[in-house]
PDB file of C-alpha atoms in Angstrom:
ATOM      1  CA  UNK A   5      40.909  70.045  13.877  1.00  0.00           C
ATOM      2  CA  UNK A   6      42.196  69.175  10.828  1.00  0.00           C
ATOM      3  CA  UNK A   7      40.326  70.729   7.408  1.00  0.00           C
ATOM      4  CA  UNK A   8      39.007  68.695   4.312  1.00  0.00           C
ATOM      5  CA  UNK A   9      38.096  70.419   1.507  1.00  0.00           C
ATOM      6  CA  UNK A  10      37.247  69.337  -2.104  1.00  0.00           C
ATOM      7  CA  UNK A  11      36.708  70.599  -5.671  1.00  0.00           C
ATOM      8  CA  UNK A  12      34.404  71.101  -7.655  1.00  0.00           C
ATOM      9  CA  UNK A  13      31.297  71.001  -5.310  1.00  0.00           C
ATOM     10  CA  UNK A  14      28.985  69.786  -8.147  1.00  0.00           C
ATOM     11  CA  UNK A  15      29.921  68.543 -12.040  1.00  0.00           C
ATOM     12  CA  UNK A  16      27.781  67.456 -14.255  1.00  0.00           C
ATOM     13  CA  UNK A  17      29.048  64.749 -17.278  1.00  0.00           C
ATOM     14  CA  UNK A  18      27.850  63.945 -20.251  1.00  0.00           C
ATOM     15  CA  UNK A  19      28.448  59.965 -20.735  1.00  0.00           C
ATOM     16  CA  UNK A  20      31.736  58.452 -21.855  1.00  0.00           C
ATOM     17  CA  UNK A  21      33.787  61.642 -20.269  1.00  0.00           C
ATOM     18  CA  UNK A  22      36.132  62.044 -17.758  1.00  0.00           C
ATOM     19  CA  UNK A  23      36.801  63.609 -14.379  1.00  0.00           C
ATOM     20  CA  UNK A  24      38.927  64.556 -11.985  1.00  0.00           C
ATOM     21  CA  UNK A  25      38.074  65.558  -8.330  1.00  0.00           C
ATOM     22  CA  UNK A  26      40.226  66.664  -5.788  1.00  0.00           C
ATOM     23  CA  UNK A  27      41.046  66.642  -1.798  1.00  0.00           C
ATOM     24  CA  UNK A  28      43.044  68.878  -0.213  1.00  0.00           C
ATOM     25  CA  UNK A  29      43.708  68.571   4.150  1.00  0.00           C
ATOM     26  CA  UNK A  30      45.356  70.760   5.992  1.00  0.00           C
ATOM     27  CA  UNK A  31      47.457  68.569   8.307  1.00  0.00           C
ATOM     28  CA  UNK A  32      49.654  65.441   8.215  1.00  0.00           C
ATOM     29  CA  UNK A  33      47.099  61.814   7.946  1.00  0.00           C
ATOM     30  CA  UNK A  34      47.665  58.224   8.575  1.00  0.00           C
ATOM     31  CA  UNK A  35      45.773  57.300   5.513  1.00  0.00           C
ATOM     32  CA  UNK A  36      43.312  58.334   3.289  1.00  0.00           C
ATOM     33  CA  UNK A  37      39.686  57.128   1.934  1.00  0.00           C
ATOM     34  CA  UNK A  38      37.307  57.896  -1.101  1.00  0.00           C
ATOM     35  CA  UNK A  39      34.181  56.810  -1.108  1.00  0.00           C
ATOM     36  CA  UNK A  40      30.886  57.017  -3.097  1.00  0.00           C
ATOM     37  CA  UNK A  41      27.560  57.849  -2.231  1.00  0.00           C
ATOM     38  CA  UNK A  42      24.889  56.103  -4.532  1.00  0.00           C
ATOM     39  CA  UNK A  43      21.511  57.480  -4.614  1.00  0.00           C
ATOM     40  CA  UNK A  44      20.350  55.396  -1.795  1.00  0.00           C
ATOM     41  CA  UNK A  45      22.768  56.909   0.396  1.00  0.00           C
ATOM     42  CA  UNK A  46      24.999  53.569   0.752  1.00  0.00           C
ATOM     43  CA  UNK A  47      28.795  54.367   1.447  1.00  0.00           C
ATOM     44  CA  UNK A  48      30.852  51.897  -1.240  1.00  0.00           C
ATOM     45  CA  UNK A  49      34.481  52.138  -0.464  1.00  0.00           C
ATOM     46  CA  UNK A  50      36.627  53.124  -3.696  1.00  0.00           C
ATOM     47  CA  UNK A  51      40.365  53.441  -1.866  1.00  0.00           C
ATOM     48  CA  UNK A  52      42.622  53.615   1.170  1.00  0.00           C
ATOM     49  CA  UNK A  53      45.498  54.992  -0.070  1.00  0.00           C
ATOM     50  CA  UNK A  54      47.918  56.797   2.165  1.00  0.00           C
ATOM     51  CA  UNK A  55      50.286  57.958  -0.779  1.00  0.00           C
ATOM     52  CA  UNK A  56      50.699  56.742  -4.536  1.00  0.00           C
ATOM     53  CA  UNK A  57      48.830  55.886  -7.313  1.00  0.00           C
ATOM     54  CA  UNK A  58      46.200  52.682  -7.293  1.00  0.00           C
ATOM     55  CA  UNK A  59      43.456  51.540  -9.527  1.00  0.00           C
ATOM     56  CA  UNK A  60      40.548  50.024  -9.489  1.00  0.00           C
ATOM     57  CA  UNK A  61      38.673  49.822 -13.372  1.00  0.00           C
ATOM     58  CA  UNK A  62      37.955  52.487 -14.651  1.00  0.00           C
ATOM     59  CA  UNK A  63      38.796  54.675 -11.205  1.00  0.00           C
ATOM     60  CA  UNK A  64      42.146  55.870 -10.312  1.00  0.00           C
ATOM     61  CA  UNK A  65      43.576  57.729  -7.381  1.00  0.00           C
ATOM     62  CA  UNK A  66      46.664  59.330  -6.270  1.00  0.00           C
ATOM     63  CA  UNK A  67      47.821  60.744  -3.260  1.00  0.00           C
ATOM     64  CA  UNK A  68      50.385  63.277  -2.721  1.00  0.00           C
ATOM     65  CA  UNK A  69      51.031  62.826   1.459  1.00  0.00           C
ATOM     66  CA  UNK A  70      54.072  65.415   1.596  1.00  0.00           C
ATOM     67  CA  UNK A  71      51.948  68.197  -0.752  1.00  0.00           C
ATOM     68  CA  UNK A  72      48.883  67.174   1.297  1.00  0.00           C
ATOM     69  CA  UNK A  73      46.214  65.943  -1.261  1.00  0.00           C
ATOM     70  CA  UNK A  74      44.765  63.788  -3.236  1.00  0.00           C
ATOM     71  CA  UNK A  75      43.071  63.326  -6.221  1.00  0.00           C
ATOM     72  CA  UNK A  76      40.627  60.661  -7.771  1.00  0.00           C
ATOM     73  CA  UNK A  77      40.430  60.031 -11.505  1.00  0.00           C
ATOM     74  CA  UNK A  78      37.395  58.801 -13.534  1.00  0.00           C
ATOM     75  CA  UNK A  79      37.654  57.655 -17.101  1.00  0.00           C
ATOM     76  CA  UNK A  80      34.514  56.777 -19.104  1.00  0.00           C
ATOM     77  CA  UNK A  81      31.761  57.976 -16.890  1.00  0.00           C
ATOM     78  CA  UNK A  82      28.920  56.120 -16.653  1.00  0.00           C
ATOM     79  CA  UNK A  83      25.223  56.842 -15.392  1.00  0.00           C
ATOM     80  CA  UNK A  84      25.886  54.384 -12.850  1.00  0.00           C
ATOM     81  CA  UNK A  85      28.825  56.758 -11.577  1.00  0.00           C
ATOM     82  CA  UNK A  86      26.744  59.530 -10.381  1.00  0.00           C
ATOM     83  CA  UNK A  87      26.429  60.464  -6.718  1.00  0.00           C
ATOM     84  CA  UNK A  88      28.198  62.015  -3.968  1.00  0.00           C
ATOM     85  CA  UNK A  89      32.276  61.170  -3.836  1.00  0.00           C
ATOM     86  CA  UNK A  90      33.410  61.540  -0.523  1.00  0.00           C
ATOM     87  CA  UNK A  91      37.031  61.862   0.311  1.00  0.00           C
ATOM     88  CA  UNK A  92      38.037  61.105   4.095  1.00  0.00           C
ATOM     89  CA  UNK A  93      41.416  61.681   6.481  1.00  0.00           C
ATOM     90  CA  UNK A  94      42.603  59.357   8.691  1.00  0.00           C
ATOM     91  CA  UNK A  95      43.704  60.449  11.684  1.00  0.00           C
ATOM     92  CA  UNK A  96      44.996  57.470  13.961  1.00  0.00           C
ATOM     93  CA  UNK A  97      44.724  58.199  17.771  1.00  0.00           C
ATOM     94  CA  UNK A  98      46.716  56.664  20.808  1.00  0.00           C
ATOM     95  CA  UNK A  99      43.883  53.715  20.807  1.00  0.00           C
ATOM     96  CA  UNK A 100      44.488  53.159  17.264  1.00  0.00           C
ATOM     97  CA  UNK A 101      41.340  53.675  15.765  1.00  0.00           C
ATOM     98  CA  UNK A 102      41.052  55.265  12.571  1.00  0.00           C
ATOM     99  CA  UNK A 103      38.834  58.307  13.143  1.00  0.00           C
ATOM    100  CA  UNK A 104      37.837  59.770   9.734  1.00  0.00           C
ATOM    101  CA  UNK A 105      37.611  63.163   8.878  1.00  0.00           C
ATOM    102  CA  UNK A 106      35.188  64.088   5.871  1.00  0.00           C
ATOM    103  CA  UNK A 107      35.076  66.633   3.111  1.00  0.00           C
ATOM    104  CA  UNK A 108      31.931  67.888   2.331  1.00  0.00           C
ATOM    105  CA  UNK A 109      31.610  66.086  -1.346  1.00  0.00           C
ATOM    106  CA  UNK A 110      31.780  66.625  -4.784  1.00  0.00           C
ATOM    107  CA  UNK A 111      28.198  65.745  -6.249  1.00  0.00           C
ATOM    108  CA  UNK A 112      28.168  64.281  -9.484  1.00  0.00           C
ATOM    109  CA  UNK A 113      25.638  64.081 -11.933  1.00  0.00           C
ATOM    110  CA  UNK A 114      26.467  61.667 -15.578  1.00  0.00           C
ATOM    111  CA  UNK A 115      23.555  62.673 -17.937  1.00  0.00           C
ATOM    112  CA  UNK A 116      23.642  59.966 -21.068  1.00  0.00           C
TER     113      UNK A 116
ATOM    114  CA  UNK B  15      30.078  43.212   1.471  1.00  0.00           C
ATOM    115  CA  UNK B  16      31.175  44.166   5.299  1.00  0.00           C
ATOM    116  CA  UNK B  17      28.813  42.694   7.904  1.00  0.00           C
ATOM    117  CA  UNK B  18      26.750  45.514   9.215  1.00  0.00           C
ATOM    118  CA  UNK B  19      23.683  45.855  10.194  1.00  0.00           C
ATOM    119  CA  UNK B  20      22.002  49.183  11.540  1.00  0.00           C
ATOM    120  CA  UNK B  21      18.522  49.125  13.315  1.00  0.00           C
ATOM    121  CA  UNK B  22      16.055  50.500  12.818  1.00  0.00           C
ATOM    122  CA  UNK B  23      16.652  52.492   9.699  1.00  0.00           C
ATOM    123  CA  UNK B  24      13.855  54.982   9.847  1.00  0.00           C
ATOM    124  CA  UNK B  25      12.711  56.463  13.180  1.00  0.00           C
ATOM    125  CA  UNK B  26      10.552  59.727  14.089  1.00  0.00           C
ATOM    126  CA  UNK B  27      10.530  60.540  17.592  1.00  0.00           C
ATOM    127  CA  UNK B  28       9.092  63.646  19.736  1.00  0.00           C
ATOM    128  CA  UNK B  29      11.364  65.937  21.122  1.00  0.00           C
ATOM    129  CA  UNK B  30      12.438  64.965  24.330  1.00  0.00           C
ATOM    130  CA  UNK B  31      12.381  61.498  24.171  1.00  0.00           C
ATOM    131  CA  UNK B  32      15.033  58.824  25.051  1.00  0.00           C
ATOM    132  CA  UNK B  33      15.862  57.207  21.488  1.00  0.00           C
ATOM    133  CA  UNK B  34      18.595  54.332  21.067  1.00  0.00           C
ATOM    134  CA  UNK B  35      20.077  53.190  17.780  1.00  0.00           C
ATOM    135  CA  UNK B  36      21.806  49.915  17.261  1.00  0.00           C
ATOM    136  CA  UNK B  37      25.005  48.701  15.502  1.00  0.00           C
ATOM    137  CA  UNK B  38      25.665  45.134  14.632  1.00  0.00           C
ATOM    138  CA  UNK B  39      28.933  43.314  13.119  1.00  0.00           C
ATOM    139  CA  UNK B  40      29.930  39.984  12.539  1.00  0.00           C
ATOM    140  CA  UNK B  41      33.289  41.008  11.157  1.00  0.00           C
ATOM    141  CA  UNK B  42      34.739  40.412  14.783  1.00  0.00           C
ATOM    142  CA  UNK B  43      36.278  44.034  13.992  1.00  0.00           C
ATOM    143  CA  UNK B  44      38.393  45.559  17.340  1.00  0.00           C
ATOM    144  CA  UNK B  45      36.943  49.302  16.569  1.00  0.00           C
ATOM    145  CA  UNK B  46      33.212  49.934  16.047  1.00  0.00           C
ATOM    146  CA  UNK B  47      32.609  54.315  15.074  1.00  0.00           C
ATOM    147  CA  UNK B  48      29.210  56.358  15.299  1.00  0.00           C
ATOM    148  CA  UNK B  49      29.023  59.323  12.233  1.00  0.00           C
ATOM    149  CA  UNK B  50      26.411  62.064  11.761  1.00  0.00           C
ATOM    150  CA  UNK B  51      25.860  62.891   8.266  1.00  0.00           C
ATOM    151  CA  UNK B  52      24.213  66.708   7.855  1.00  0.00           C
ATOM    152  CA  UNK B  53      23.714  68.585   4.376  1.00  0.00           C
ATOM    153  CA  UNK B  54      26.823  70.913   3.927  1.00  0.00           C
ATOM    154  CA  UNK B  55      28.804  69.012   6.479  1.00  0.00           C
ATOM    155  CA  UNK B  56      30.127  65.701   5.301  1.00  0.00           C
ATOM    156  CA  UNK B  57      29.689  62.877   8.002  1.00  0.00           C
ATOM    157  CA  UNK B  58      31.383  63.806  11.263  1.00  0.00           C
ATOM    158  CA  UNK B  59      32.632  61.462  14.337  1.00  0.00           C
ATOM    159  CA  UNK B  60      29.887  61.166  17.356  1.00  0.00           C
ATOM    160  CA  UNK B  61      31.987  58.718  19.280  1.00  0.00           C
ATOM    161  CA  UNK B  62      33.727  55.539  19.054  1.00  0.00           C
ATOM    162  CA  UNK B  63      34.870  52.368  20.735  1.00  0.00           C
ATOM    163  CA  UNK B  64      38.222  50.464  21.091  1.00  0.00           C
ATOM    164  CA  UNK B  65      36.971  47.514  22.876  1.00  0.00           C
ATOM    165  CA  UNK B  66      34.414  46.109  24.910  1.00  0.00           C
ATOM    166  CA  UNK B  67      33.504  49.012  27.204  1.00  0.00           C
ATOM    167  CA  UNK B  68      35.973  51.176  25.959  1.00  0.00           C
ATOM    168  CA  UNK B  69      34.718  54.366  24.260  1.00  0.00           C
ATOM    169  CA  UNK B  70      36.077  57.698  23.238  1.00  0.00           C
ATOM    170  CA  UNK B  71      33.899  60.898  21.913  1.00  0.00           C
ATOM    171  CA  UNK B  72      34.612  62.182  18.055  1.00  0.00           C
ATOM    172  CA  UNK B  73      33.887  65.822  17.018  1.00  0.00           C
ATOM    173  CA  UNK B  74      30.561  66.116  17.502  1.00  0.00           C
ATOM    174  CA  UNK B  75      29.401  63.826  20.860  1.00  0.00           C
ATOM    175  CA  UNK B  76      27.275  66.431  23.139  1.00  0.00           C
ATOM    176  CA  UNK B  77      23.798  64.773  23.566  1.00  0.00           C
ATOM    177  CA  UNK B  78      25.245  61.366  22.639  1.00  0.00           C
ATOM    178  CA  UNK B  79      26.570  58.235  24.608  1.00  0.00           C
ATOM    179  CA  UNK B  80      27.591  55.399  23.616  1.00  0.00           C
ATOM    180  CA  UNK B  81      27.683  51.510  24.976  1.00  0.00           C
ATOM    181  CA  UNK B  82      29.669  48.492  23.997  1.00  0.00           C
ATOM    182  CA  UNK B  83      29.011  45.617  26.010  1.00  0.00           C
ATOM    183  CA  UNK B  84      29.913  42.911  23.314  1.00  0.00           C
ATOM    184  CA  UNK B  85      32.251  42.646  20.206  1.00  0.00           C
ATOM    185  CA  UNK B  86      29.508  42.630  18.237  1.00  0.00           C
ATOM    186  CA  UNK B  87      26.929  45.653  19.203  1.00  0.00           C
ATOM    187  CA  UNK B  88      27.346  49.209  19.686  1.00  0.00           C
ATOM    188  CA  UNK B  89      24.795  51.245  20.569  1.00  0.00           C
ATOM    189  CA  UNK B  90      24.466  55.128  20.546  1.00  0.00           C
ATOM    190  CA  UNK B  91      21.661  56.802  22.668  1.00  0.00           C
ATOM    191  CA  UNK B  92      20.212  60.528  22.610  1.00  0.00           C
ATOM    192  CA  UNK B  93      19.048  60.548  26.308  1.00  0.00           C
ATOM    193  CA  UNK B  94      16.448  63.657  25.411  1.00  0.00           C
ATOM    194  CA  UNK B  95      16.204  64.179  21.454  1.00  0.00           C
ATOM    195  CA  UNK B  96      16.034  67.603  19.972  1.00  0.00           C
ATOM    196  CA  UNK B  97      15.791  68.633  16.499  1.00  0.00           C
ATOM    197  CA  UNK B  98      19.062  69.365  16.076  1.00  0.00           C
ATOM    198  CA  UNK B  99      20.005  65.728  16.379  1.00  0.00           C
ATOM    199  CA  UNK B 100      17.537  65.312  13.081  1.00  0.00           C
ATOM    200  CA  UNK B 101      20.173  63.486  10.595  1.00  0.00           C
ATOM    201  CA  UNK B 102      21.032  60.602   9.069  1.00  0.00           C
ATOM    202  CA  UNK B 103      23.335  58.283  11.656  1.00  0.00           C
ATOM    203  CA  UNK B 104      26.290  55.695  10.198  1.00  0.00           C
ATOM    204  CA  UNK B 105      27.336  52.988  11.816  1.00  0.00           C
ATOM    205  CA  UNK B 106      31.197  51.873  10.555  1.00  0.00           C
ATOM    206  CA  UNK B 107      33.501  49.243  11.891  1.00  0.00           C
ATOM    207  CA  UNK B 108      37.402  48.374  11.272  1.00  0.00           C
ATOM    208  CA  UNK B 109      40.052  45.881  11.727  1.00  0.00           C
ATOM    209  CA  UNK B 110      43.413  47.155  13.127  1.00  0.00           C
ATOM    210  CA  UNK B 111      45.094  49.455  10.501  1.00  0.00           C
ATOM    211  CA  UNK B 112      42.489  48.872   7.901  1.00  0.00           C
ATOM    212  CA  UNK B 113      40.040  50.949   6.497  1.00  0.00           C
ATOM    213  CA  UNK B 114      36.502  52.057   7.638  1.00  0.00           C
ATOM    214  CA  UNK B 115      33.265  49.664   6.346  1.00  0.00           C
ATOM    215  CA  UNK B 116      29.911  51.619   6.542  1.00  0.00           C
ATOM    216  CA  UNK B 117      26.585  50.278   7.171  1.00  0.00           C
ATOM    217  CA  UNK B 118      23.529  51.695   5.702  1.00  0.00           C
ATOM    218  CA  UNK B 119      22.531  54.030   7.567  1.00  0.00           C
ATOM    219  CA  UNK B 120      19.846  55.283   9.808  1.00  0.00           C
ATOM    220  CA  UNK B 121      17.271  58.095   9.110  1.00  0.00           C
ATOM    221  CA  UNK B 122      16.402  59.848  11.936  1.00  0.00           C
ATOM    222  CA  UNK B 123      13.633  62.534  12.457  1.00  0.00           C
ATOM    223  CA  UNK B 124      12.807  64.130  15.735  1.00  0.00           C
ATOM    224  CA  UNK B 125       9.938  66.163  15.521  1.00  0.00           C
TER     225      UNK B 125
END
């Protein structure tokens, strides 16, 4: 199957900084999806974005489809920021569903 | 917010009991998805569906199946829980060529 990785595993902020994470997958997607993990475990969507640049406040991401990943930009951190940031694959199959593939997260921590 | 609702959202059960979790969307959304989410492991595909009665297993679907009997409900079921299957369970739904919506989640603990 198709491999997800992302960088750095943890990072820890101090308020007002800003970050960049990164996903890397081994294999051509459909699509692509970051998401964040608040405290309470609650998925919020932050992008589907199969290649480009898009952005969304203070969050930014870009895909690179041909170099196979992606990165997501923070600007200003906030203690409201912190949690798990999930990036995801999409992989669409002959029933065209859009089966997801997860990294294992980068855990962020904003400390004011 | 995407209309999801998992039930129940806590559970303990014994090991080797039937348990049966529950998946409902008003979004009228053609694809419904079971995830497992495990420390170290990200969440990972348990099966999903592509219509009424039509389902498909993910990565990770030994000791699950899965039902679809209306637009609206999907339900996964361990027939005989072990600890293993001890994890949080998401429920996520999408449109045709759109992204993934995530409900909140289900907690459960076999013991």
């Amino acid at each position: 199957g198709i491999q997800v990785e992302q960088s750095p595993p943890d990072l820890i902020l101090q308020e007002g900084a800003n970050s960049t994470l990164r996903c890397n997958f081994s294999d051509s997607v459909n699509n692509l999806q970051w998401f964040h993990q608040n405290p309470w475990g609650q998925l919020i969507n932050l992008f589907y974005i199969p290649s480009g640049t898009k952005q969304n406040g203070r969050l930014s991401a870009t895909t690179v489809a041909t170099e196979r990943y992606s990165l997501l930009y923070i600007s200003s951190s906030q203690t409201t920021d912190s949690g798990v940031y999930f990036c995801a694959v999409v992989r669409r199959g002959f029933t065209g569903a859009n089966n997801l593939f997860f990294g294992t997260g980068t855990r962020l921590t904003v400390i004011p | 917010d995407a209309g999801i609702t998992q039930s129940p959202r806590h559970k303990v059960t014994e090991t080797g009991t039937p348990v049966t979790l529950r998946c409902h969307q008003t979004e009228n959304h053609r694809y419904m998805y079971w995830y497992r989410q495990d420390p170290g492991h990200g969440l990972r595909l348990i099966h999903y569906s592509y219509g009424v009665k039509d389902t498909d297993k993910g990565e990770v679907s030994d000791g699950y199946s899965v039902s679809r009997s209306k637009t609206e409900d999907f339900l996964l079921t361990l027939e005989s829980a072990t600890s293993s299957q001890t994890s949080v369970y998401f429920c996520a739904i999408s449109a045709v060529g759109t992204e993934a919506f995530f409900g909140q989640g289900t907690r459960l603990t076999v013991v």
